[in-house]
mmCIF file of C-alpha atoms and ligand atoms in Angstrom:
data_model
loop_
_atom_site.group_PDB
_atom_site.id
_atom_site.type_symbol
_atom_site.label_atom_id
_atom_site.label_comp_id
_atom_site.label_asym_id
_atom_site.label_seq_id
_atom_site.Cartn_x
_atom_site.Cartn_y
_atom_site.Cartn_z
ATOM 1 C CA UNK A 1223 235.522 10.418 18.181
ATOM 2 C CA UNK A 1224 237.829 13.469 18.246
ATOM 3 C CA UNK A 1225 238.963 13.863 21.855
ATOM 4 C CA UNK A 1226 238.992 16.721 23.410
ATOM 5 C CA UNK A 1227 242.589 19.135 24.959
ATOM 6 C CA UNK A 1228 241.319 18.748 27.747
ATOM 7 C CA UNK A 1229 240.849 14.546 27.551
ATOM 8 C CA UNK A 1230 244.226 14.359 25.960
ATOM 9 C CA UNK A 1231 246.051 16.063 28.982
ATOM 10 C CA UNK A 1232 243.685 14.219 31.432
ATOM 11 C CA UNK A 1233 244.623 10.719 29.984
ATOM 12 C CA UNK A 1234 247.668 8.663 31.328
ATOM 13 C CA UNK A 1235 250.730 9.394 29.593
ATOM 14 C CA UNK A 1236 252.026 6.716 27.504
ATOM 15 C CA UNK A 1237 255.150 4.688 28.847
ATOM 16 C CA UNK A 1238 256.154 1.686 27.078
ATOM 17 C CA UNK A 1239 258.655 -0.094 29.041
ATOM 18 C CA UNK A 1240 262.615 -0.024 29.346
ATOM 19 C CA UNK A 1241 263.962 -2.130 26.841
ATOM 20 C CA UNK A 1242 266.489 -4.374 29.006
ATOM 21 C CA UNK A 1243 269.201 -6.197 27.092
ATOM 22 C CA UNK A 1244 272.577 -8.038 28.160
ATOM 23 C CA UNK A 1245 275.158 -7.224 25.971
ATOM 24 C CA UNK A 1246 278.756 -7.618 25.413
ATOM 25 C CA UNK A 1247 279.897 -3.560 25.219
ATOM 26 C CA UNK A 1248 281.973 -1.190 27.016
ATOM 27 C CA UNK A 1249 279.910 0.674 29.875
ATOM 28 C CA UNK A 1250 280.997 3.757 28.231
ATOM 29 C CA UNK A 1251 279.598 2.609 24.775
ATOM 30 C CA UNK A 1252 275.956 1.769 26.686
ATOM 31 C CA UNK A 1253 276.436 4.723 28.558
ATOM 32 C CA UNK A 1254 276.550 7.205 25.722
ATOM 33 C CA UNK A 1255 273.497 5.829 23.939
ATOM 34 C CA UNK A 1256 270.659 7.740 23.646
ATOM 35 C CA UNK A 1257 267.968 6.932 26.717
ATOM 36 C CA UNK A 1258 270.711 5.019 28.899
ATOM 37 C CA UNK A 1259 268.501 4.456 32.200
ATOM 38 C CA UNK A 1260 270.777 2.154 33.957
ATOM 39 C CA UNK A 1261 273.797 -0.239 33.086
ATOM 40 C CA UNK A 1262 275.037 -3.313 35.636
ATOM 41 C CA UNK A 1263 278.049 -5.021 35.601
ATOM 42 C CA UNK A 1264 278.436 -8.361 37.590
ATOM 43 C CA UNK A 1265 281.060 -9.280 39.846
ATOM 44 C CA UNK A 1266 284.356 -8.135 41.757
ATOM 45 C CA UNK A 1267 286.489 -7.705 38.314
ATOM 46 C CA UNK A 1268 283.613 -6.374 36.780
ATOM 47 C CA UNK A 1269 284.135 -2.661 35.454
ATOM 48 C CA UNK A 1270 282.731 0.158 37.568
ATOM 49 C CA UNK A 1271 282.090 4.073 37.009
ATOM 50 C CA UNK A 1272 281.077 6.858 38.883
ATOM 51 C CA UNK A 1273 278.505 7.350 36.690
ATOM 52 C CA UNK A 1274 275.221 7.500 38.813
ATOM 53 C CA UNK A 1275 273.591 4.861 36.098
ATOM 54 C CA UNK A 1276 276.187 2.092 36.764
ATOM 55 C CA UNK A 1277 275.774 0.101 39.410
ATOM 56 C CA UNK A 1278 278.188 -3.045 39.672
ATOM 57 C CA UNK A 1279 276.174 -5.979 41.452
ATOM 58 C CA UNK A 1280 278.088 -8.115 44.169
ATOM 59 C CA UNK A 1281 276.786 -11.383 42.718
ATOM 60 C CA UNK A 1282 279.510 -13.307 40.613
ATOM 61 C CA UNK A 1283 278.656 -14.140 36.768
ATOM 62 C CA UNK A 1284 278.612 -17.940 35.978
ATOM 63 C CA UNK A 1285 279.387 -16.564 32.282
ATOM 64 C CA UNK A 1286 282.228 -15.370 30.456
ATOM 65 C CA UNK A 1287 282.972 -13.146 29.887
ATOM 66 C CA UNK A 1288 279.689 -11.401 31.833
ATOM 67 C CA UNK A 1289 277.403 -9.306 29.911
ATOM 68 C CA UNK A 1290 276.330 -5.953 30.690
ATOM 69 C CA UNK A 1291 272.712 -5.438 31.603
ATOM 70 C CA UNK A 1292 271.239 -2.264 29.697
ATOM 71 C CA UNK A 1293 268.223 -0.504 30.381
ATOM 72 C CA UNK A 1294 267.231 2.154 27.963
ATOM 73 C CA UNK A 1295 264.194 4.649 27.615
ATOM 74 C CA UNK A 1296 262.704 6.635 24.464
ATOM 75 C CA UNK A 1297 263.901 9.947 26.465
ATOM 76 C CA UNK A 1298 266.689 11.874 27.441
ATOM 77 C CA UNK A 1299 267.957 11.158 30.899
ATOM 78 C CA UNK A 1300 269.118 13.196 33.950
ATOM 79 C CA UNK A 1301 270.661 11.217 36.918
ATOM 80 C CA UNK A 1302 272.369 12.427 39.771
ATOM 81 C CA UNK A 1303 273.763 11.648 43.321
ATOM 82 C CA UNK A 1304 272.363 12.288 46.871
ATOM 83 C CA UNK A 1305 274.841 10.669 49.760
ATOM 84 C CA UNK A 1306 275.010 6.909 49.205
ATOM 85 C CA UNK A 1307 271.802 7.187 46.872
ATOM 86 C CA UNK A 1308 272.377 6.966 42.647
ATOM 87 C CA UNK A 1309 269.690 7.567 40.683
ATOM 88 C CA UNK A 1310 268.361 8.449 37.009
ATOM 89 C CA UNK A 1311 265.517 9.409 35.632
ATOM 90 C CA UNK A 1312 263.738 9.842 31.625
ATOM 91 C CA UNK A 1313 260.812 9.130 30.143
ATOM 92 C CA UNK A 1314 258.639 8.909 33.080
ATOM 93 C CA UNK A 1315 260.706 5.986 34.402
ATOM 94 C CA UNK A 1316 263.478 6.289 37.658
ATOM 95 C CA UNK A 1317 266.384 4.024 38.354
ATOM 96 C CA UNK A 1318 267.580 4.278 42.022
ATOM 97 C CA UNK A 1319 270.499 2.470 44.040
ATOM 98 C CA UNK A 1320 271.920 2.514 47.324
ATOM 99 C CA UNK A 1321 274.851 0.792 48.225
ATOM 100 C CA UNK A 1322 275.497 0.600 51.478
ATOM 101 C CA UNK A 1323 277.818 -0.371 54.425
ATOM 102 C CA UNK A 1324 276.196 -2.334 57.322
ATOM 103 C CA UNK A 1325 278.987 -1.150 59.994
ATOM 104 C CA UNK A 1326 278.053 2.219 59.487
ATOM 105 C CA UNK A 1327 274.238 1.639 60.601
ATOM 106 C CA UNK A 1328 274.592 -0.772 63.139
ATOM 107 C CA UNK A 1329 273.636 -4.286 61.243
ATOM 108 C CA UNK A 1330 271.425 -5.921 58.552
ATOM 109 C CA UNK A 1331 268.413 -4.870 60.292
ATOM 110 C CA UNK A 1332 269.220 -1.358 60.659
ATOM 111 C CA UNK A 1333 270.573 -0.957 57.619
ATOM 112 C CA UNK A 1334 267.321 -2.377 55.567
ATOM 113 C CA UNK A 1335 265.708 0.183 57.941
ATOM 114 C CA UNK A 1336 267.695 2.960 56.766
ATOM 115 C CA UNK A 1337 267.767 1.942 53.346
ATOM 116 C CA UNK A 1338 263.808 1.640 52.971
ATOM 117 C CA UNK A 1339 263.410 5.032 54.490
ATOM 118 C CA UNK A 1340 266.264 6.806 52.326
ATOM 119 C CA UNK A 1341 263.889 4.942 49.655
ATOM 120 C CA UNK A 1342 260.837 6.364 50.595
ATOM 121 C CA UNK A 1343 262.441 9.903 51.598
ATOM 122 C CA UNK A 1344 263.672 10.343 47.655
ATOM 123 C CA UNK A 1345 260.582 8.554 45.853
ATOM 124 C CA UNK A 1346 258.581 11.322 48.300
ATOM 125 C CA UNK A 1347 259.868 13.974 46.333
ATOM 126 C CA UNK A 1348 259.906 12.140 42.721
ATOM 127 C CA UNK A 1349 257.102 12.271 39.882
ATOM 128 C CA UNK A 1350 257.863 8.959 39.710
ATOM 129 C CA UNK A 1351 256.149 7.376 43.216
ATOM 130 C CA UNK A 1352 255.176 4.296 41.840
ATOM 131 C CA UNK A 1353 258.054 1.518 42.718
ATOM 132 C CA UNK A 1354 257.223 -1.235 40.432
ATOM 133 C CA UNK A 1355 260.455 -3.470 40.853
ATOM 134 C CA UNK A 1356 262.982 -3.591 43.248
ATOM 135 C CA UNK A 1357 266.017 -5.825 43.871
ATOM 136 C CA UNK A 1358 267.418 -6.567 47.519
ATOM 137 C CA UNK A 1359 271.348 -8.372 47.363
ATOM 138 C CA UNK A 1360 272.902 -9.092 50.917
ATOM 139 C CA UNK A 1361 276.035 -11.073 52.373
ATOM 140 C CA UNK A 1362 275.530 -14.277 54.045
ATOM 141 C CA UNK A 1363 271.802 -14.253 54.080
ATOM 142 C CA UNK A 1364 271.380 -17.490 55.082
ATOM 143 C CA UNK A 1365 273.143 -17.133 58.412
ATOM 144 C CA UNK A 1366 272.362 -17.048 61.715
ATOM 145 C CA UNK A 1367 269.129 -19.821 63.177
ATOM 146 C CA UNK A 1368 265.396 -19.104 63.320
ATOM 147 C CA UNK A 1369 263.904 -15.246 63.834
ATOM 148 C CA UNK A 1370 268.215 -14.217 63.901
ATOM 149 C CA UNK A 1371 268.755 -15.484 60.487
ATOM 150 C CA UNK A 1372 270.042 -12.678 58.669
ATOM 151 C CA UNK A 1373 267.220 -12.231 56.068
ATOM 152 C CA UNK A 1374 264.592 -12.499 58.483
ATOM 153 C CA UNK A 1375 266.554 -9.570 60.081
ATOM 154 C CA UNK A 1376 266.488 -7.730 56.928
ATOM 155 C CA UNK A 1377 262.478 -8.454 56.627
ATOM 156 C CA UNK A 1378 262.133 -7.121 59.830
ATOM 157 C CA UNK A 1379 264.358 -3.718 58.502
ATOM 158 C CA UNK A 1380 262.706 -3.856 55.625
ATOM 159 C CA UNK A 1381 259.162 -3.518 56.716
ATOM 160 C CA UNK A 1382 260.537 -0.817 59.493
ATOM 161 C CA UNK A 1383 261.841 1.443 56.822
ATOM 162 C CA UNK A 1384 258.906 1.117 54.374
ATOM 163 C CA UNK A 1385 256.130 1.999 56.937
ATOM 164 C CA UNK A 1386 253.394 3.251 54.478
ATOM 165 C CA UNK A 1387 255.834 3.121 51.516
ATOM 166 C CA UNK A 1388 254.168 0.433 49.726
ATOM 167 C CA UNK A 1389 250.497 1.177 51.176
ATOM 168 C CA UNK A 1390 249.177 1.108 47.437
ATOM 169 C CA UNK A 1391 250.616 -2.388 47.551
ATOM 170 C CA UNK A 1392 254.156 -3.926 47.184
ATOM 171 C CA UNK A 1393 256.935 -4.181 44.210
ATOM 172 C CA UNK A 1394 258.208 -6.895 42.793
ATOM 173 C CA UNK A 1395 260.946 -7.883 44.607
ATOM 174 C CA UNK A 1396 263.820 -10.062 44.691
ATOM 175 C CA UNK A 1397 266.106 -10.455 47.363
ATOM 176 C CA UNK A 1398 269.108 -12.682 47.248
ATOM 177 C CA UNK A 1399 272.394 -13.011 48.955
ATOM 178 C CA UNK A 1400 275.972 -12.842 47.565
ATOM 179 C CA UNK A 1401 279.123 -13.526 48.338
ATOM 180 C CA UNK A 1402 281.210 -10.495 48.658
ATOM 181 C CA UNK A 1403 282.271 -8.229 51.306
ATOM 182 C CA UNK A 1404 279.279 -9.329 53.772
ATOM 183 C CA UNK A 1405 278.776 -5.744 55.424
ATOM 184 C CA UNK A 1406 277.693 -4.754 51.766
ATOM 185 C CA UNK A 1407 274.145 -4.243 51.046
ATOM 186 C CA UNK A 1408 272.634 -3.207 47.480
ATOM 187 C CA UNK A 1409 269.308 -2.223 46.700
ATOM 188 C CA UNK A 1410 267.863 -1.158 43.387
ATOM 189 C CA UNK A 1411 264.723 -0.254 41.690
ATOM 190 C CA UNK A 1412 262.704 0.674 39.004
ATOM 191 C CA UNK A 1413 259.817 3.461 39.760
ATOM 192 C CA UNK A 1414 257.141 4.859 37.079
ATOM 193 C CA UNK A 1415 255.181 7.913 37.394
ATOM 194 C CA UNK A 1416 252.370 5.422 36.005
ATOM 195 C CA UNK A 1417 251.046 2.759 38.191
ATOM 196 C CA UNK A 1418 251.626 -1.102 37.189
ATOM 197 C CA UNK A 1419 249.237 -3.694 38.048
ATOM 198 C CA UNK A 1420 250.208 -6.116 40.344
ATOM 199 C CA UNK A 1421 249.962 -9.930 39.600
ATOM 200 C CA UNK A 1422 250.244 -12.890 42.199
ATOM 201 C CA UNK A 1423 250.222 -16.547 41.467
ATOM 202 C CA UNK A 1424 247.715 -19.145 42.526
ATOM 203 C CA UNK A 1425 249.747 -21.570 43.029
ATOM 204 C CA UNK A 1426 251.719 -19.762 46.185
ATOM 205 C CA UNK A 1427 250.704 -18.461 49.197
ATOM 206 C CA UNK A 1428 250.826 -14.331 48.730
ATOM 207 C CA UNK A 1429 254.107 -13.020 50.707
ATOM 208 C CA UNK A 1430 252.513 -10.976 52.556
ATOM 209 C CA UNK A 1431 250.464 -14.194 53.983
ATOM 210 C CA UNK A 1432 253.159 -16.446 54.699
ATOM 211 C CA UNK A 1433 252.877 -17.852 58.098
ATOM 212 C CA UNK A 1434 255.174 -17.267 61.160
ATOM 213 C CA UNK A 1435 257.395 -19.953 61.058
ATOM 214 C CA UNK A 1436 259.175 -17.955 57.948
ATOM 215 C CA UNK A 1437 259.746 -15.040 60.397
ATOM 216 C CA UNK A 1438 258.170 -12.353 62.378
ATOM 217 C CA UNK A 1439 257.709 -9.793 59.502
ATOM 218 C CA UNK A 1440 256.082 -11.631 56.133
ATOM 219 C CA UNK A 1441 258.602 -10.679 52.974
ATOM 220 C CA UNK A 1442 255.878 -8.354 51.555
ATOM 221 C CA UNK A 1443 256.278 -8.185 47.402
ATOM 222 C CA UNK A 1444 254.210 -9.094 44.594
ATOM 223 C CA UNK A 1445 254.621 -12.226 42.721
ATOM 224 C CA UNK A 1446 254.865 -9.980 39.313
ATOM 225 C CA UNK A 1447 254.232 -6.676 38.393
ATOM 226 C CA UNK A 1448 252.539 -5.641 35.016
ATOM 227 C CA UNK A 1449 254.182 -2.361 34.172
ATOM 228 C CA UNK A 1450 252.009 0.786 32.769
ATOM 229 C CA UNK A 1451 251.475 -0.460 29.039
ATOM 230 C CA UNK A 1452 251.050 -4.212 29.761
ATOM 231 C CA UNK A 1453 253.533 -4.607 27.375
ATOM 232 C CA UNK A 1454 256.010 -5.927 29.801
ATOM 233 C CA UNK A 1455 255.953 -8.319 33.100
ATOM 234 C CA UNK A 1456 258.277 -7.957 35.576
ATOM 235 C CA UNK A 1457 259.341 -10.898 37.611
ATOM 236 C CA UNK A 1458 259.940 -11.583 40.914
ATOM 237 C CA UNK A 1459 262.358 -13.896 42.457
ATOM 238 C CA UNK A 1460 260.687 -17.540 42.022
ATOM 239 C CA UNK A 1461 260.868 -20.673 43.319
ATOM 240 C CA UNK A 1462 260.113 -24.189 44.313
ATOM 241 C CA UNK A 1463 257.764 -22.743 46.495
ATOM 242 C CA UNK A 1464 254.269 -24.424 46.355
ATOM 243 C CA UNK A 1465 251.693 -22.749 48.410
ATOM 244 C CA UNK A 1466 254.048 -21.129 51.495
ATOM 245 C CA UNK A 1467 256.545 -24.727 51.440
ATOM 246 C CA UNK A 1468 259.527 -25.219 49.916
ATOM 247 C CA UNK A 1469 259.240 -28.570 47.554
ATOM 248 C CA UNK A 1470 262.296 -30.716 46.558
ATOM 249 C CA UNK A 1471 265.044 -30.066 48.536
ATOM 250 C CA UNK A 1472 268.321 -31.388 47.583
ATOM 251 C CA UNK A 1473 267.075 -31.793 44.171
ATOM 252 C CA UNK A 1474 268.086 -29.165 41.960
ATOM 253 C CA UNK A 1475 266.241 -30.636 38.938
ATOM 254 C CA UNK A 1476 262.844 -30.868 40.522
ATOM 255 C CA UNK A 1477 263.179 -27.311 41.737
ATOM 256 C CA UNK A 1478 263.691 -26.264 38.514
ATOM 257 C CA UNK A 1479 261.131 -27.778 37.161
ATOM 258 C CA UNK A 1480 258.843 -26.049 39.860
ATOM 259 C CA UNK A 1481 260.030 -22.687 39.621
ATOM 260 C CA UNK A 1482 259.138 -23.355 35.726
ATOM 261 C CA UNK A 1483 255.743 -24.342 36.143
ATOM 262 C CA UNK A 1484 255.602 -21.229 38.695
ATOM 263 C CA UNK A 1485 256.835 -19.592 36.443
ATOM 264 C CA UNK A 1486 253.690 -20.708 33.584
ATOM 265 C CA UNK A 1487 251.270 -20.190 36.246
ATOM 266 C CA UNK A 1488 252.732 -16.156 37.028
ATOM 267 C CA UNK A 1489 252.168 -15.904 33.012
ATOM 268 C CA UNK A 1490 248.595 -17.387 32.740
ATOM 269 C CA UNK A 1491 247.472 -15.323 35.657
ATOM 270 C CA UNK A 1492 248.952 -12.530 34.109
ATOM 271 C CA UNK A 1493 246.949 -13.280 30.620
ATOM 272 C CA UNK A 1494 249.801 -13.429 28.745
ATOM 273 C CA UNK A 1495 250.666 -16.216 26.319
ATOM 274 C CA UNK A 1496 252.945 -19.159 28.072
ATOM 275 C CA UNK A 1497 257.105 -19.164 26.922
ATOM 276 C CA UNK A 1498 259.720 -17.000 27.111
ATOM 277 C CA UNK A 1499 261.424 -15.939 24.055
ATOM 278 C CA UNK A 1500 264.441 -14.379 22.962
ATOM 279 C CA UNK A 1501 263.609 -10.777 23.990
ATOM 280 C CA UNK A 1502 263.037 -11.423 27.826
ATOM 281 C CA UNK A 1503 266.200 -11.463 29.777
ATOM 282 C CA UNK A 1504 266.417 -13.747 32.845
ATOM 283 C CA UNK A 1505 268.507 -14.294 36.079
ATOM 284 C CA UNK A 1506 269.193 -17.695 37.359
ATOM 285 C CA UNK A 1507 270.732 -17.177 40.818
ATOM 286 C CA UNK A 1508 272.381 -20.737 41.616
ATOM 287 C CA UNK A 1509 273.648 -21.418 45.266
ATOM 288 C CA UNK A 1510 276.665 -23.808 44.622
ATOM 289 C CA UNK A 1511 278.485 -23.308 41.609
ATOM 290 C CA UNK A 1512 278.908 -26.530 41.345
ATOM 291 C CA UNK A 1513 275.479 -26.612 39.697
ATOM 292 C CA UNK A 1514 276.199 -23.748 37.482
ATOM 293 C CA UNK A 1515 276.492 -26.474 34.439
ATOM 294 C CA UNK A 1516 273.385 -28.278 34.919
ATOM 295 C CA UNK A 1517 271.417 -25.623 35.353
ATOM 296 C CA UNK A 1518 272.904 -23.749 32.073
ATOM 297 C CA UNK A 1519 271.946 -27.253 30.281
ATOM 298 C CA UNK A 1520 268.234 -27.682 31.814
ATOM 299 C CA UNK A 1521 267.392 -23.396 30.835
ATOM 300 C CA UNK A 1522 269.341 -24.102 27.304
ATOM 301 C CA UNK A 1523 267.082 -27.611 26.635
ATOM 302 C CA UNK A 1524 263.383 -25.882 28.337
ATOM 303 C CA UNK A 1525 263.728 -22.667 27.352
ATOM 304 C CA UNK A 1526 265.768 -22.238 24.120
ATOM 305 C CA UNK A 1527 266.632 -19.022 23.043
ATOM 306 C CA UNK A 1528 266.091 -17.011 26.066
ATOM 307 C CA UNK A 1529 268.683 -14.564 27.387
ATOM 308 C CA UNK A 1530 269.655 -16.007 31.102
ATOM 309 C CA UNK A 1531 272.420 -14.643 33.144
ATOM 310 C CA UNK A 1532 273.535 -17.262 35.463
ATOM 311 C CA UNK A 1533 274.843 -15.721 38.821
ATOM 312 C CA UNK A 1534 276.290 -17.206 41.905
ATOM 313 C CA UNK A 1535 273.549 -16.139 44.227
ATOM 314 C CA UNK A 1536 272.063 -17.318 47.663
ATOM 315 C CA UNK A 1537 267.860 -18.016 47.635
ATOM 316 C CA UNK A 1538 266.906 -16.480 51.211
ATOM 317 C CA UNK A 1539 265.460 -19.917 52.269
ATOM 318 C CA UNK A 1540 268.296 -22.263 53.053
ATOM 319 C CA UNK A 1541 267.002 -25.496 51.408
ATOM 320 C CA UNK A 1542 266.094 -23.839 47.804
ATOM 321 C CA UNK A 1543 269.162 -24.175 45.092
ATOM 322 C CA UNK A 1544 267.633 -22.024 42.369
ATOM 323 C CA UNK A 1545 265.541 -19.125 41.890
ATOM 324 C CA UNK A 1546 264.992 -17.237 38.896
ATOM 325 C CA UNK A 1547 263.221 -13.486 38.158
ATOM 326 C CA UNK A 1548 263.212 -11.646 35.142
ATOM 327 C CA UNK A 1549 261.145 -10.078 32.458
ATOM 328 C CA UNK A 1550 258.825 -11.481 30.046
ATOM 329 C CA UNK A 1551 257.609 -9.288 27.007
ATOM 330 C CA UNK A 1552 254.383 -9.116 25.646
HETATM 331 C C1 3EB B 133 259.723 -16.979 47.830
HETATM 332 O O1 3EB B 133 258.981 -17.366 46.943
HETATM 333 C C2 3EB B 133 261.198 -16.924 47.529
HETATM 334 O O2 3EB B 133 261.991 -11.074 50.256
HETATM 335 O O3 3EB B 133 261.809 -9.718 48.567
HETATM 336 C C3 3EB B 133 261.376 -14.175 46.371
HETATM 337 C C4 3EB B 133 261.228 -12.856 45.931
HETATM 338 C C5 3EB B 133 261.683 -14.407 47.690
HETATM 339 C C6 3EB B 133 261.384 -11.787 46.810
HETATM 340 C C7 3EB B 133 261.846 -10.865 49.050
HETATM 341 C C8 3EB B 133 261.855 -13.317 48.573
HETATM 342 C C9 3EB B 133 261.695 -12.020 48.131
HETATM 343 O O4 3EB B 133 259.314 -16.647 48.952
HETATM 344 C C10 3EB B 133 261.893 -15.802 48.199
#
């Protein structure tokens, strides 16, 4: 059937997803491509640019020489600065990043708090008011006993600064802690003017759910996200976590085995067809770098052929060695 002018402008506009790629370039190379969304660099020697699409994370590369991550769109892209706050925008899609200093607004708590509502404040006044990802990097998370632990502190922030934010329901989310300057906090997401569908996973308690002894405020993300066109999921930071618990500690190969099957279980749930494959990029955040190796040799034996950046990186529960998020195309 023909359709209508008036169903075509009433349908959903199309937005296949950002094509995200590590890559061994010069920022200025990615940068001048056409439909440049966003492009990270990892680590203190890492190359930086006042270009409001660059962002360089505080979590150290396990690889050498690191990669760039590159997002890119099928559009032209604007991007622009507001205070602390870098963003870009094409194709229906928004990149946004705040990097910010936690003496300037009074501790990790306050400064999620700030950070959530700066968040909110900008996506308020964006076509694009559907947060589908978002990534959460802070100093010595771990530190600090009980409800005072520092990322129970930033949960708290977090959910402070969000207030109605994420009533539709949450992102994606990963947050992780690195181990630069420790007043540093970096937040960055990915926002569609399309909704995504969000996707938990039966094997783990929802977020949202855990119980109190994880904190007064419950994380609050999604387990995945299926982005506009279903062509891509988005990943959050997982696991060995089996229902709300933590499984295996002190045994790095066990937890990578769990966060695998998690990982298969996110995947069926999601009705997509099990594996990863070379064209969707992980992270493997590793706490001691000792482990770096073995964990390089477990991904390289189970999952051959897919892209994983290995970063020195803190999972926010003390006992858990590995986590892993990424992006897994259709
Ligand atoms: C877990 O399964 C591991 O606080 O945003 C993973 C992803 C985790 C996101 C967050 C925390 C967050 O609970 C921790």
């Amino acid at each position: 059937m023909v359709k209508s002018c008036e169903d075509m402008l009433n349908a959903p506009a199309f937005r296949p997803a950002p094509r995200v790629s590590y890559r061994h370039v010069d920022a200025d190379v990615a940068l001048s491509e056409a439909g440049t969304l966003a492009v990270f660099s990892f680590g203190a020697g890492a190359e930086s640019s006042d270009d409001p699409r660059c962002l360089r994370v505080d979590l150290e590369c396990f690889d050498a020489p690191a990669p760039l991550e590159i997002w890119q769109v099928d559009a032209a892209v604007d991007h622009g600065s507001e205070g602390a706050l870098h963003w870009s925008a094409g194709a229906g899609w928004l990149f946004a990043a705040l990097t910010l200093d936690e003496r300037e607004h009074g501790g990790i708590r306050d400064t999620a708090a700030w950070a959530y509502r700066q968040l909110r404040d900008f996506i308020g006044r964006r076509n694009e008011r559907h947060v589908l990802r978002i990534w959460n990097y802070l100093g010595a998370i771990n530190r600090g006993e009980d409800d005072a632990e520092r990322y129970k502190q930033f949960c708290d922030g977090r959910a402070a600064g969000a207030g109605d934010f994420f009533a539709d329901g949450f992102p994606a989310a990963t947050a992780i802690g690195h181990h630069a300057a420790e007043h540093r906090l970096q937040i960055y997401l990915l926002a569609c003017d399309q909704p995504g569908q969000r996707v938990e996973n039966p094997r783990q308690v929802s977020s949202w759910h855990y119980p109190r002894q994880y904190g007064r405020t419950s994380p609050g993300f999604a387990r995945a996200m299926a982005l506009p066109e279903r062509d891509v999921l988005a990943i959050s930071g997982t696991a060995a976590v089996v229902g709300h618990a933590s499984a295996h500690r002190d045994d790095l190969d066990a937890q990578l085995e769990e966060t695998l099957t998690n990982l298969e279980a996110l995947l069926r749930h999601a009705d997509m067809a099990a594996g990863f494959d070379t064209h969707s990029p992980l992270k493997a955040y590793v706490r001691h770098p000792a482990d770096a190796p073995r964990v390089r040799e477990f991904l390289r034996q189970r999952l051959p052929g897919v892209p994983v950046l290995q970063l020195h990186g803190d999972v926010c529960r003390s006992e858990l060695l590995i986590e892993l998020d990424g992006w897994r195309y259709a």
